[in-house]
Tab-separated table of C-alpha atoms and ligand atoms in Angstrom:
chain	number	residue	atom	x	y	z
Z	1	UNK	CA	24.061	-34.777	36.370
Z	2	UNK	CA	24.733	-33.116	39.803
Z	3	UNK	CA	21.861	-31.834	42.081
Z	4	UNK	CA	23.149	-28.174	41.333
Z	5	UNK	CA	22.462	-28.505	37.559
Z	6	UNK	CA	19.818	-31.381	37.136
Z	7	UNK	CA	16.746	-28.582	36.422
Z	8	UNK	CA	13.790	-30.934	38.205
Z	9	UNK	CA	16.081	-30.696	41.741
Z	10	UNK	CA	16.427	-26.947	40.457
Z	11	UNK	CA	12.581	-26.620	40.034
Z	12	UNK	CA	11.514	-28.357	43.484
Z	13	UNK	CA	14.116	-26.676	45.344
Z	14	UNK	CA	12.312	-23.220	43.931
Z	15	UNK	CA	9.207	-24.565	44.743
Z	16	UNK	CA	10.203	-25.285	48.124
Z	17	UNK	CA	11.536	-22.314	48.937
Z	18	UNK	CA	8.246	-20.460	48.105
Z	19	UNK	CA	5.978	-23.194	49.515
Z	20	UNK	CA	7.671	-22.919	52.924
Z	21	UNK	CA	7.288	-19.283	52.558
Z	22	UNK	CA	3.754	-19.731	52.284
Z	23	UNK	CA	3.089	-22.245	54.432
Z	24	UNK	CA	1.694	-24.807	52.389
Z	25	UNK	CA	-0.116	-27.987	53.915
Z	26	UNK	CA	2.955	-31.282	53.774
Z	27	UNK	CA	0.155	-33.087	51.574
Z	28	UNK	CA	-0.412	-30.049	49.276
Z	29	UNK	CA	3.207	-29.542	49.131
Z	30	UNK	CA	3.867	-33.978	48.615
Z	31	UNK	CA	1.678	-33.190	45.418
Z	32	UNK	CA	2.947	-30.304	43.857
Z	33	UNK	CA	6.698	-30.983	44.166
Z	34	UNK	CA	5.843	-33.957	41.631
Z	35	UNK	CA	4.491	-34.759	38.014
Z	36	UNK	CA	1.027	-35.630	38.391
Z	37	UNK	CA	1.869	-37.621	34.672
Z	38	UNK	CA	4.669	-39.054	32.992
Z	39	UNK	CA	4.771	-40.724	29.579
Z	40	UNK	CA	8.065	-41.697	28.108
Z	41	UNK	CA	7.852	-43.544	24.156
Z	42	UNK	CA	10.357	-45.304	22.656
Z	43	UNK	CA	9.544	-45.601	18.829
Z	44	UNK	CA	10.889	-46.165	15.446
Z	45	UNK	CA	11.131	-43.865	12.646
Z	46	UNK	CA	12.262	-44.709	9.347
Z	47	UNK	CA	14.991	-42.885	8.186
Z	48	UNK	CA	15.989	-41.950	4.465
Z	49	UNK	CA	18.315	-44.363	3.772
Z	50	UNK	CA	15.918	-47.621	4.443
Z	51	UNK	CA	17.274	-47.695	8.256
Z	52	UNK	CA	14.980	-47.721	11.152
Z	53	UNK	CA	16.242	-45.920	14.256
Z	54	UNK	CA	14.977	-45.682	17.659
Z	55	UNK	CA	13.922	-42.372	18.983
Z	56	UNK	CA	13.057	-41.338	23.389
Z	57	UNK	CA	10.465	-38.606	23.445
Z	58	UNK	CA	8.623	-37.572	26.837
Z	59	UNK	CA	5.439	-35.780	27.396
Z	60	UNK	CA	4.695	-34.581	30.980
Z	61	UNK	CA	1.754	-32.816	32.948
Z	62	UNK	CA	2.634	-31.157	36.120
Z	63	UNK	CA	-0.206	-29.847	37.165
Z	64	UNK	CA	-4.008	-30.486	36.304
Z	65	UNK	CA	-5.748	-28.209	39.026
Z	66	UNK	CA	-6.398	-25.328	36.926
Z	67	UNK	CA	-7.297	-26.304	33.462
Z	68	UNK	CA	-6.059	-28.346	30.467
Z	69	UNK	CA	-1.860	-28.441	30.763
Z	70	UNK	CA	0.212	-26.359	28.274
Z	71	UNK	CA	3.453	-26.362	27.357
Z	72	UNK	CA	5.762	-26.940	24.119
Z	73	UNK	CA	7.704	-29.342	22.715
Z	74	UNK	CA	11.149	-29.507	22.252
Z	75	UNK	CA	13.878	-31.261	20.315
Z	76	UNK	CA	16.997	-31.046	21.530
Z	77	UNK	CA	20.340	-34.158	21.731
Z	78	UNK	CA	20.321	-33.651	25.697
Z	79	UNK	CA	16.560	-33.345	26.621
Z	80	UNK	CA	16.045	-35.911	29.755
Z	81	UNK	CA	12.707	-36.662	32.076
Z	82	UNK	CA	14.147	-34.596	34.575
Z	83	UNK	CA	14.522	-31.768	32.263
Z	84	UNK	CA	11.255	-32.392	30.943
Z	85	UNK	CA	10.074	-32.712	34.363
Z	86	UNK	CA	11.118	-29.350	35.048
Z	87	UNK	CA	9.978	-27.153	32.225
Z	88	UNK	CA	6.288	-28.533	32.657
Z	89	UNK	CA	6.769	-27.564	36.408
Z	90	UNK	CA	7.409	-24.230	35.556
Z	91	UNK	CA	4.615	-23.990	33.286
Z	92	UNK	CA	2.079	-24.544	35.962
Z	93	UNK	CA	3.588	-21.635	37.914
Z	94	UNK	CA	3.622	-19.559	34.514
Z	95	UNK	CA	0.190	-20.080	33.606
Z	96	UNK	CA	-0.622	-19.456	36.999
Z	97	UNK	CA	1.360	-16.223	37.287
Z	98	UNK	CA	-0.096	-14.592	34.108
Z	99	UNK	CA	-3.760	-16.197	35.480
Z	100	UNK	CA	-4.463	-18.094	32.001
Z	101	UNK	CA	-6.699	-21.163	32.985
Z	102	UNK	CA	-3.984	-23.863	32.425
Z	103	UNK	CA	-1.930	-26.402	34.251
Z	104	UNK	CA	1.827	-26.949	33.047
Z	105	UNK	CA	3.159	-29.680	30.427
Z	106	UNK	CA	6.096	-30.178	28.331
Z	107	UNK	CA	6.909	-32.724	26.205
Z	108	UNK	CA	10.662	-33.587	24.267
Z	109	UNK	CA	12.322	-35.953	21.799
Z	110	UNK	CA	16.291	-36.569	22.390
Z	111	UNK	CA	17.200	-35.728	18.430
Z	112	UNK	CA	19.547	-33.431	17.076
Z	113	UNK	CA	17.224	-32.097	14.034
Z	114	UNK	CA	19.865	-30.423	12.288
Z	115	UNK	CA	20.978	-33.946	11.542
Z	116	UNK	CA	17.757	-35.103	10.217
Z	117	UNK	CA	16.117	-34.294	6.394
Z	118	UNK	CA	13.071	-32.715	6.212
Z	119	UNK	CA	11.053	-35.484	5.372
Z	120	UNK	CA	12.873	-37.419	8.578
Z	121	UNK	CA	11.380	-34.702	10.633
Z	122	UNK	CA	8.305	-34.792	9.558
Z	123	UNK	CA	8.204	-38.561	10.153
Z	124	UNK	CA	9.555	-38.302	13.794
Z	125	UNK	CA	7.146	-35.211	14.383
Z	126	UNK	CA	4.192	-37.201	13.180
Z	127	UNK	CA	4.954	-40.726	14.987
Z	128	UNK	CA	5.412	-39.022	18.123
Z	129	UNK	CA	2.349	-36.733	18.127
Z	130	UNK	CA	0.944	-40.217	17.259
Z	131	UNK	CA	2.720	-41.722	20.599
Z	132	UNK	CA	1.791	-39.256	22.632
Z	133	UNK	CA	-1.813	-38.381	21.331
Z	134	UNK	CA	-3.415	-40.556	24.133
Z	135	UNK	CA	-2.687	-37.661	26.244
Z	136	UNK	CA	-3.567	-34.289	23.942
Z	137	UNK	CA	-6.783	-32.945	23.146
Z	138	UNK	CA	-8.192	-29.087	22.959
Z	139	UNK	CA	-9.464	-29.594	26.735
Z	140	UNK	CA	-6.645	-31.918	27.718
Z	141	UNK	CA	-3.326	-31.124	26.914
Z	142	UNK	CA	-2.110	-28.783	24.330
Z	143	UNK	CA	1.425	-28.433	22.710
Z	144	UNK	CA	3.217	-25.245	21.148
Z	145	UNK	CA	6.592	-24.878	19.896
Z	146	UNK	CA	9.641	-24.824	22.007
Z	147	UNK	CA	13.999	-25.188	21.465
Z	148	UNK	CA	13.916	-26.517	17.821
Z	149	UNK	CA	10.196	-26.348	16.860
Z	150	UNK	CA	8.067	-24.095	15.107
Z	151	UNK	CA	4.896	-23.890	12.849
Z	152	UNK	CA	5.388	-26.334	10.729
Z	153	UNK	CA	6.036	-29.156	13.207
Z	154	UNK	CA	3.108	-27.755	15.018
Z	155	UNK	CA	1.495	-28.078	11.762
Z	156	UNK	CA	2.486	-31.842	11.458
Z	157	UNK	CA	1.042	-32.562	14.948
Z	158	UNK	CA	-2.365	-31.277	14.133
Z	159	UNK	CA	-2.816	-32.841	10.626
Z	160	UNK	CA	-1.683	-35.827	12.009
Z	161	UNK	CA	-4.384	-36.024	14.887
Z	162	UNK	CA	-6.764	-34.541	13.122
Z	163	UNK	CA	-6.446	-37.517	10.849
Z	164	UNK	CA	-6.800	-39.843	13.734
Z	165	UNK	CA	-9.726	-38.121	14.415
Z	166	UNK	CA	-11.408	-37.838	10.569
Z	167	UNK	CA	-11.424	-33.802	11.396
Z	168	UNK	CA	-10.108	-30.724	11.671
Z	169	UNK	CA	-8.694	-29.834	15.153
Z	170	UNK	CA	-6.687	-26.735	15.107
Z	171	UNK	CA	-7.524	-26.048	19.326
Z	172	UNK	CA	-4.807	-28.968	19.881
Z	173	UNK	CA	-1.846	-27.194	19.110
Z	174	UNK	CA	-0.970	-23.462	19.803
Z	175	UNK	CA	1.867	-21.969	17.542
Z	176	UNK	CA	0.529	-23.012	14.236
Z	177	UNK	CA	0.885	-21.723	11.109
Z	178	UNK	CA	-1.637	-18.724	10.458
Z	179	UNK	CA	-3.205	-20.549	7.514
Z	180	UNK	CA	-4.335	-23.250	9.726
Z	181	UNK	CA	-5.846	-21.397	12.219
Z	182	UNK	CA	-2.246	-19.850	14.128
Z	183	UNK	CA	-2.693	-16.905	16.005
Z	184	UNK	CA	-1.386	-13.134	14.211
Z	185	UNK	CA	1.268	-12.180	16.719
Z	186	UNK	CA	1.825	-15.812	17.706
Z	187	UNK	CA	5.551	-16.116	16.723
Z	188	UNK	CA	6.597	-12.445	18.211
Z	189	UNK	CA	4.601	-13.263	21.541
Z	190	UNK	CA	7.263	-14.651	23.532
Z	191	UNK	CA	10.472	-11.745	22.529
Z	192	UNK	CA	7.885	-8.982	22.870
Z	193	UNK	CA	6.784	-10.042	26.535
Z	194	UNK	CA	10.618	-9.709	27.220
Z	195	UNK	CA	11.137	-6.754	25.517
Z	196	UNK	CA	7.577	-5.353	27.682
Z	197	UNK	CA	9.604	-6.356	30.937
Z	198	UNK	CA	12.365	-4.407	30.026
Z	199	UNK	CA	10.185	-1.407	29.176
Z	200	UNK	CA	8.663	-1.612	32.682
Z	201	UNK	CA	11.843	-2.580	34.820
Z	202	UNK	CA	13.494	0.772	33.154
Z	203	UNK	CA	10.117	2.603	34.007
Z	204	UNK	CA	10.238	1.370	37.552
Z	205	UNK	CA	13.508	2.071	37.987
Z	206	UNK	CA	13.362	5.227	36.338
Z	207	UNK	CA	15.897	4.323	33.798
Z	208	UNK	CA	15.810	5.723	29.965
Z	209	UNK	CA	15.414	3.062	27.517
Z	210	UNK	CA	17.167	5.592	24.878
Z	211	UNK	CA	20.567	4.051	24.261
Z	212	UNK	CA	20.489	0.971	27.036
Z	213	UNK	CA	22.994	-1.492	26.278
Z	214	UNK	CA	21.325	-4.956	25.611
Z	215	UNK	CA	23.362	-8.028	25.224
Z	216	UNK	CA	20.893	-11.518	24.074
Z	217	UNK	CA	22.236	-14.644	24.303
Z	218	UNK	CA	20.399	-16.657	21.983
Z	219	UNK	CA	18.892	-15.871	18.381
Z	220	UNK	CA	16.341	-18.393	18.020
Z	221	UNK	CA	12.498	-17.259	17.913
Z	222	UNK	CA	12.590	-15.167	21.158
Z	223	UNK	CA	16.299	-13.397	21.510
Z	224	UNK	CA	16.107	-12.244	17.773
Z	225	UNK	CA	12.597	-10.609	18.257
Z	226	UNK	CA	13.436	-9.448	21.792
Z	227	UNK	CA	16.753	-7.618	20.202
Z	228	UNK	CA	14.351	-6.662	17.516
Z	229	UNK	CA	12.173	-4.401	19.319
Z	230	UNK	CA	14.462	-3.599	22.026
Z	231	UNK	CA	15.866	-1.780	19.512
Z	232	UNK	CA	12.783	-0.148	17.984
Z	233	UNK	CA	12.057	0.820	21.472
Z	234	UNK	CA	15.643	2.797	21.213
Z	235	UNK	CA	17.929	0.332	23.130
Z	236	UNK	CA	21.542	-0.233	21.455
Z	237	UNK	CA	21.870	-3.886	21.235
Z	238	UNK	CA	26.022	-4.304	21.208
Z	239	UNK	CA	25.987	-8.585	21.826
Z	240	UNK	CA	24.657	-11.423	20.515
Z	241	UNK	CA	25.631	-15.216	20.409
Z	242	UNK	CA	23.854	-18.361	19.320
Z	243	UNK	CA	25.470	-21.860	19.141
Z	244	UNK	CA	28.076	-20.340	16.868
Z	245	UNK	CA	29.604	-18.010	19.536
Z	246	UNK	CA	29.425	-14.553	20.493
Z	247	UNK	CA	29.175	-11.445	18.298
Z	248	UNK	CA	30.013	-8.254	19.656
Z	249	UNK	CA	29.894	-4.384	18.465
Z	250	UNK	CA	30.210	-1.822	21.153
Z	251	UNK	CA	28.511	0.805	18.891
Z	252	UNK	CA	25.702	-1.447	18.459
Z	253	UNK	CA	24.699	-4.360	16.137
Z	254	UNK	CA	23.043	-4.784	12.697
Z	255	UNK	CA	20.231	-6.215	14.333
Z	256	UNK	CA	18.037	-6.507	10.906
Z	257	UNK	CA	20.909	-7.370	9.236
Z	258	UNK	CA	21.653	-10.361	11.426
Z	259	UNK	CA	18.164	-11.641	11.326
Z	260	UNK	CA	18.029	-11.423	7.356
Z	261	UNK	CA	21.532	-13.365	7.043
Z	262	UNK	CA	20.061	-16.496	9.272
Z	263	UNK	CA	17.159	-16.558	7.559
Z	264	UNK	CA	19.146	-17.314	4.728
Z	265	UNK	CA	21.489	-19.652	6.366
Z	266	UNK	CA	20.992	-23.335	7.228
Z	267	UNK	CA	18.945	-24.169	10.639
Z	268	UNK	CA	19.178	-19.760	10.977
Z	269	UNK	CA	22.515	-19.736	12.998
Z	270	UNK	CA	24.906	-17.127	12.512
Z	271	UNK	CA	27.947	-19.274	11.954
Z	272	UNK	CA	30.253	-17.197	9.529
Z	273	UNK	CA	28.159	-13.723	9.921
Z	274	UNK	CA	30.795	-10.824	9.926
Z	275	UNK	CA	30.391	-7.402	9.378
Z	276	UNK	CA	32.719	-4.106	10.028
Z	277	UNK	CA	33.440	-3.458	13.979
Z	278	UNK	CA	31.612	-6.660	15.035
Z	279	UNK	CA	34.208	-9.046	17.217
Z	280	UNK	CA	34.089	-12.813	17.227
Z	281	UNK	CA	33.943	-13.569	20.959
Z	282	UNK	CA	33.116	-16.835	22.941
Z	283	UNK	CA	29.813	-17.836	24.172
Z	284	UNK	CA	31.012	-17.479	27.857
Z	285	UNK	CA	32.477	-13.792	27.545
Z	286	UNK	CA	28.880	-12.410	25.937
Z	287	UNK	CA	27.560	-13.456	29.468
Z	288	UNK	CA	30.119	-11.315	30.927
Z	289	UNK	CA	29.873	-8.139	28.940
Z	290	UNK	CA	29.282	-4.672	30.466
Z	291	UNK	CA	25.703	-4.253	29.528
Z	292	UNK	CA	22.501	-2.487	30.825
Z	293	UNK	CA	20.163	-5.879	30.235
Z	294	UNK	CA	21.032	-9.031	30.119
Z	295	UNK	CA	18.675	-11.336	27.663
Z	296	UNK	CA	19.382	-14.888	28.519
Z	297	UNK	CA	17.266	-16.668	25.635
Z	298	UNK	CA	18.755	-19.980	25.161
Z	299	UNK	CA	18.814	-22.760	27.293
Z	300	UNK	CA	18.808	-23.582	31.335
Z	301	UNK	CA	21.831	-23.698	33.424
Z	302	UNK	CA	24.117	-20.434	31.794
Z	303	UNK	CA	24.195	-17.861	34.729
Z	304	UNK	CA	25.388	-20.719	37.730
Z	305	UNK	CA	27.811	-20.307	40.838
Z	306	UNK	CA	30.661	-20.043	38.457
Z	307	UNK	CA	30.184	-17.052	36.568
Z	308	UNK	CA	27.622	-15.048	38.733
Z	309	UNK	CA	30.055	-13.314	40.424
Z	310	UNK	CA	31.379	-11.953	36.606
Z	311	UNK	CA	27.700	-11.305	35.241
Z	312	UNK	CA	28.253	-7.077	34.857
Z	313	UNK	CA	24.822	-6.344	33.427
Z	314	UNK	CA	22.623	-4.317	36.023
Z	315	UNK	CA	19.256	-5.907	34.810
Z	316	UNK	CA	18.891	-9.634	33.842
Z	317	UNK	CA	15.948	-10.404	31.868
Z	318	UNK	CA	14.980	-14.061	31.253
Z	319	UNK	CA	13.720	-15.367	28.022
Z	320	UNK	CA	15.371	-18.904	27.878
Z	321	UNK	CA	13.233	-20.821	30.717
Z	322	UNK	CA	16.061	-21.851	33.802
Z	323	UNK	CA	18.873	-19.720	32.553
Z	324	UNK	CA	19.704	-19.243	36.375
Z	325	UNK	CA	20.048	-21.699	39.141
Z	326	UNK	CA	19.613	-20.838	42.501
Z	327	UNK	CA	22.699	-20.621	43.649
Z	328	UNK	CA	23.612	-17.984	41.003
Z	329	UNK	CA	20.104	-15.804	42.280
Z	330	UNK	CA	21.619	-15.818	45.484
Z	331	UNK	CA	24.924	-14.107	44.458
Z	332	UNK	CA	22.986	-11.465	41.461
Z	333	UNK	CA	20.633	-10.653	44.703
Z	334	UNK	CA	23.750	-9.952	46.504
Z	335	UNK	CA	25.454	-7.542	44.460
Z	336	UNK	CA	21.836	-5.666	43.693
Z	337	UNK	CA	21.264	-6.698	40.151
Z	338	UNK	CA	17.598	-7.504	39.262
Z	339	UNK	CA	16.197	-10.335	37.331
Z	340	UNK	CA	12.762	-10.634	36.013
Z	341	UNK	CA	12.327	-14.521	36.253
Z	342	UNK	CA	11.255	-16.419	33.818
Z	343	UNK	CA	8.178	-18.003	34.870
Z	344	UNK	CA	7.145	-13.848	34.003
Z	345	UNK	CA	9.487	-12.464	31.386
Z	346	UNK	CA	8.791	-15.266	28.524
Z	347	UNK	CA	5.120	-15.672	29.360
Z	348	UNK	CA	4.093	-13.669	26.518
Z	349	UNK	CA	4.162	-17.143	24.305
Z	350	UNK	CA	2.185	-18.618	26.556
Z	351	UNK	CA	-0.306	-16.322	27.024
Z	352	UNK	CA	-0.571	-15.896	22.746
Z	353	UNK	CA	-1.222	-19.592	22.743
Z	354	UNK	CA	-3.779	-19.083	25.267
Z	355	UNK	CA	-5.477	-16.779	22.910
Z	356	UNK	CA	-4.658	-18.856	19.688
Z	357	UNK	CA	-6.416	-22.117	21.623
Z	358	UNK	CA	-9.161	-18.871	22.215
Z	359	UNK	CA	-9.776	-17.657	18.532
Z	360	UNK	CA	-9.551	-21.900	17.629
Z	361	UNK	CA	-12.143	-23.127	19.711
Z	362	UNK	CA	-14.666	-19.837	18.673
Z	363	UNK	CA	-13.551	-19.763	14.758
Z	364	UNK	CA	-13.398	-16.484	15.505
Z	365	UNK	CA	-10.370	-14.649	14.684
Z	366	UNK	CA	-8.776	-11.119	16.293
Z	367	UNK	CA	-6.370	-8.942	14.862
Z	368	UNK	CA	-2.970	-8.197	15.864
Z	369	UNK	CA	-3.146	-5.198	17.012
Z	370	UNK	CA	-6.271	-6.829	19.462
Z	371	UNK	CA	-3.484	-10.055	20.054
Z	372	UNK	CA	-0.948	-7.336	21.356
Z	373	UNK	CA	-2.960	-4.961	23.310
Z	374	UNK	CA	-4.346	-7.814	25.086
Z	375	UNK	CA	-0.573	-9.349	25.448
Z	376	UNK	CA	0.477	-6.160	27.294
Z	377	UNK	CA	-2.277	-5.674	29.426
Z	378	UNK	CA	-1.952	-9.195	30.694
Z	379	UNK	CA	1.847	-9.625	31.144
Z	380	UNK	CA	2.408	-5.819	32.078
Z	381	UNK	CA	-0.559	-6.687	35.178
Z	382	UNK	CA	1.621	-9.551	36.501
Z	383	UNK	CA	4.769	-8.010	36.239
Z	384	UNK	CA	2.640	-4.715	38.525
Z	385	UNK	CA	1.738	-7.078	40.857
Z	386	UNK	CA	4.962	-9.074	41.367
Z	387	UNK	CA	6.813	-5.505	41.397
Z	388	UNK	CA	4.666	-4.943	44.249
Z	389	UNK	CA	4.872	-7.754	46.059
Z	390	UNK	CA	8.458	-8.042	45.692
Z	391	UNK	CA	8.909	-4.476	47.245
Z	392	UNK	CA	6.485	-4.805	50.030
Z	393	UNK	CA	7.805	-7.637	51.190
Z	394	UNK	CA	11.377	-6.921	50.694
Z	395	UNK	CA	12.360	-10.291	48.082
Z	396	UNK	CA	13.459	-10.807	44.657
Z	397	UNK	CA	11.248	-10.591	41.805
Z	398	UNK	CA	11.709	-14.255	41.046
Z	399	UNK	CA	10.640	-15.190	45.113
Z	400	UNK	CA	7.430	-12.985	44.578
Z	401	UNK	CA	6.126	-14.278	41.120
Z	402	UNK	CA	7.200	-17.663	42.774
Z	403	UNK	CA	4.859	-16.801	45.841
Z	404	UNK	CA	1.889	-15.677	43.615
Z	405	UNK	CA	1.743	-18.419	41.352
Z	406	UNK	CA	1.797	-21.075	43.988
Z	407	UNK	CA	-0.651	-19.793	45.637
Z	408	UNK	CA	-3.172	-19.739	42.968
Z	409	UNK	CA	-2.229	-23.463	41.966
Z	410	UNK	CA	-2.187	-24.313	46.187
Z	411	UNK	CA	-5.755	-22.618	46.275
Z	412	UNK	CA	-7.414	-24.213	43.147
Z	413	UNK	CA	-6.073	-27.752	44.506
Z	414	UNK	CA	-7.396	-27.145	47.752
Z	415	UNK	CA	-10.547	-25.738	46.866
Z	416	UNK	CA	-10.971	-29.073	44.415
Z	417	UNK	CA	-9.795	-31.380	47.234
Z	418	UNK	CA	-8.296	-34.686	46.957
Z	419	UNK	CA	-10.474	-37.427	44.853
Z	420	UNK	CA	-12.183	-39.787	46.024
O	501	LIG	N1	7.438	-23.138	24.963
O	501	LIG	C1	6.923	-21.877	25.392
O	501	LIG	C2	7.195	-21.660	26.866
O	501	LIG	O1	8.140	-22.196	27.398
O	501	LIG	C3	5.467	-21.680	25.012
O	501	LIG	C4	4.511	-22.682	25.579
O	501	LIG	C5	3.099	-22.538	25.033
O	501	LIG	O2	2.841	-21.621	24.278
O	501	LIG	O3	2.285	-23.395	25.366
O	501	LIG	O4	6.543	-20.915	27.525
């Protein structure tokens, strides 16, 4: 992988940008740039045919300086350390950002599991909560879904160390299902934070929501609720595309209709959807529509040097985690179009889970309508602040979330000091 893609060189390069902004200390900077821990397992799992096979899986904590580390899990054929690296680097700064009391993790397997049964899943999921389990606890390190896992994985993962254990411990795992102890609001958390940021980015700019054109790449958990209630909110959402492709309906999509025929449909992709007006197009030219908002909610690397200069959407909105490298920022800056980073426009998951791991560790349980008020006060109060810094100071949004969030982590590892 070259520097310009690998995410980890992506992430540091970020991080130095906003440290030497901030003038950060070379030894507070030597230790953030870096996973303070790394585990990497190797184990079997046996497969439905009598076979054993060999699976990688990875579990990394960034940062410890403000609180347990949080972060999800993903499965996915291509997840690598550095990518792994990466994500739980950017939790840190999300946690930060949003001002939950957390330090950043993430952990992945390198499976494809639309190859594997059921039962195979649940068999991977459970040996490598087991592999990893040295590391999670409620006041440790605590898991949530990511790319390619949901409740019922997070389900697996806390039945299987609660049986370590001989109890119950639903505060290990954030994301779960609600009839062990998941949060109402849980699985909407991260697509309505998005579709909050684009309520406030069209407030701030003074823009009517009424009949914005939204395009969402990705219809996993977060783009399909994002295009959900961006068009509740009265937003015309005219393109979609998942690992199938791109769908595309200038008059707007059948956005219910859409989410009803993946649910249906094996692993919830979209391969063979049709319906009257809506054109097949290619992954690549959904990026490059003529759009309002731009919902990149699949995976990192998709808006790079090579099609930034093509990207025709005014506002960019980022629900996938790295869906822009730097060098593409640079050229989006250039010709005026704003992006809400990530590390602030798919916190809304995050900050759920904080309030799942909450509700678990009180056995005391909220309602939604309590989950989402407190949701928008929180995420709508960073995205104020980095507004504000970002227009006093003259930088992107990305550069002033970037520049709050290290700052808390620099200050709560400086004010702890280096041991012994
Ligand atoms: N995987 C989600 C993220 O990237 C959620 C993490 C969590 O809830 O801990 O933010």
């Amino acid at each position: 992988m070259s520097d310009q893609s690998n995410p980890f060189h992506i992430a540091q390069q970020q991080f130095d940008t906003a440290a030497e902004l901030l003038n950060l200390s070379d030894n507070l900077r030597a230790v953030l740039r870096v996973p303070q821990r790394e585990l990497t397992v190797n184990f079997p799992v046996k497969m439905d045919d009598g076979r054993t096979e060999m699976f990688t899986g990875y579990r990394v904590q960034h940062n410890l300086g403000r609180g347990p580390v949080k972060g999800g899990i993903r499965y996915h054929p291509a997840v690598d350390i550095d990518e792994v690296r990466a994500l739980a680097m950017w939790m840190t700064w999300k946690c930060a950002l949003v001002n939950i009391p957390y330090g950043g993790a993430k952990g992945g397997v390198v499976v494809d599991p639309k190859q594997l049964s059921l039962a195979e899943l649940e068999r991977l999921t459970r040996r490598f909560a087991t592999e990893i389990s040295i590391l999670l606890g409620p006041e440790k390190d605590i898991p949530a879904p990511d790319v390619n896992t949901n409740a019922q994985v997070m389900a697996w993962i806390m039945d299987t160390i609660s049986m370590h254990r001989g109890y119950t411990v639903p505060a290990v795992i954030t994301g779960k299902p609600l009839n062990v102890g998941g949060s109402l609001g849980r699985v909407e958390a991260t697509g309505r934070g998005v579709s909050l940021m684009v309520r406030e980015l069209a407030r701030r700019l003074s823009r009517p929501l009424e009949g914005m054109r939204v395009v969402v790449q990705g219809f996993g958990n977060v783009g399909s609720t994002a295009a959900i209630l961006l068009e509740r909110m009265g937003c015309t959402v005219i393109g979609i595309s998942d690992a199938t492709g791109g769908y595309y309906r200038g008059t707007g999509l059948d956005i219910a209709g859409m989410r009803t025929f993946t649910d249906r449909h094996s692993f919830r992709l979209l391969e063979g959807y049709s319906a009257p007006g809506v054109e097949k197009i290619s992954g690549q030219e959904l990026l490059e529509l003529e759009c309002d908002v731009l919902i990149p909610a699949a995976l990192e690397n998709q808006i790079t040097e090579r099609n930034a200069s093509r990207i025709q959407a005014a506002l960019i909105v980022e629900g996938a985690n790295g869906p822009t490298t730097p060098g593409a920022d640079a050229i989006l800056a250039e010709r005026g179009i704003t992006v809400v980073p990530d590390i602030l426009a798919n916190a809304g998951g995050v900050i759920v889970s904080y309030f799942e791991w909450v509700q678990g560790l009180q056995e005391f349980f909220w309602t939604e309508e309590d989950v989402n008020e407190k949701l928008e006060r929180i995420i709508v109060g960073a995205f104020d602040q980095v507004w504000e810094m970002a227009q006093r100071r003259s930088i992107t949004l990305r550069l002033a979330a970037y520049l709050l969030a290290v700052q808390r982590v620099a200050d709560a590892n400086n004010t702890r000091g280096v041991y012994p």
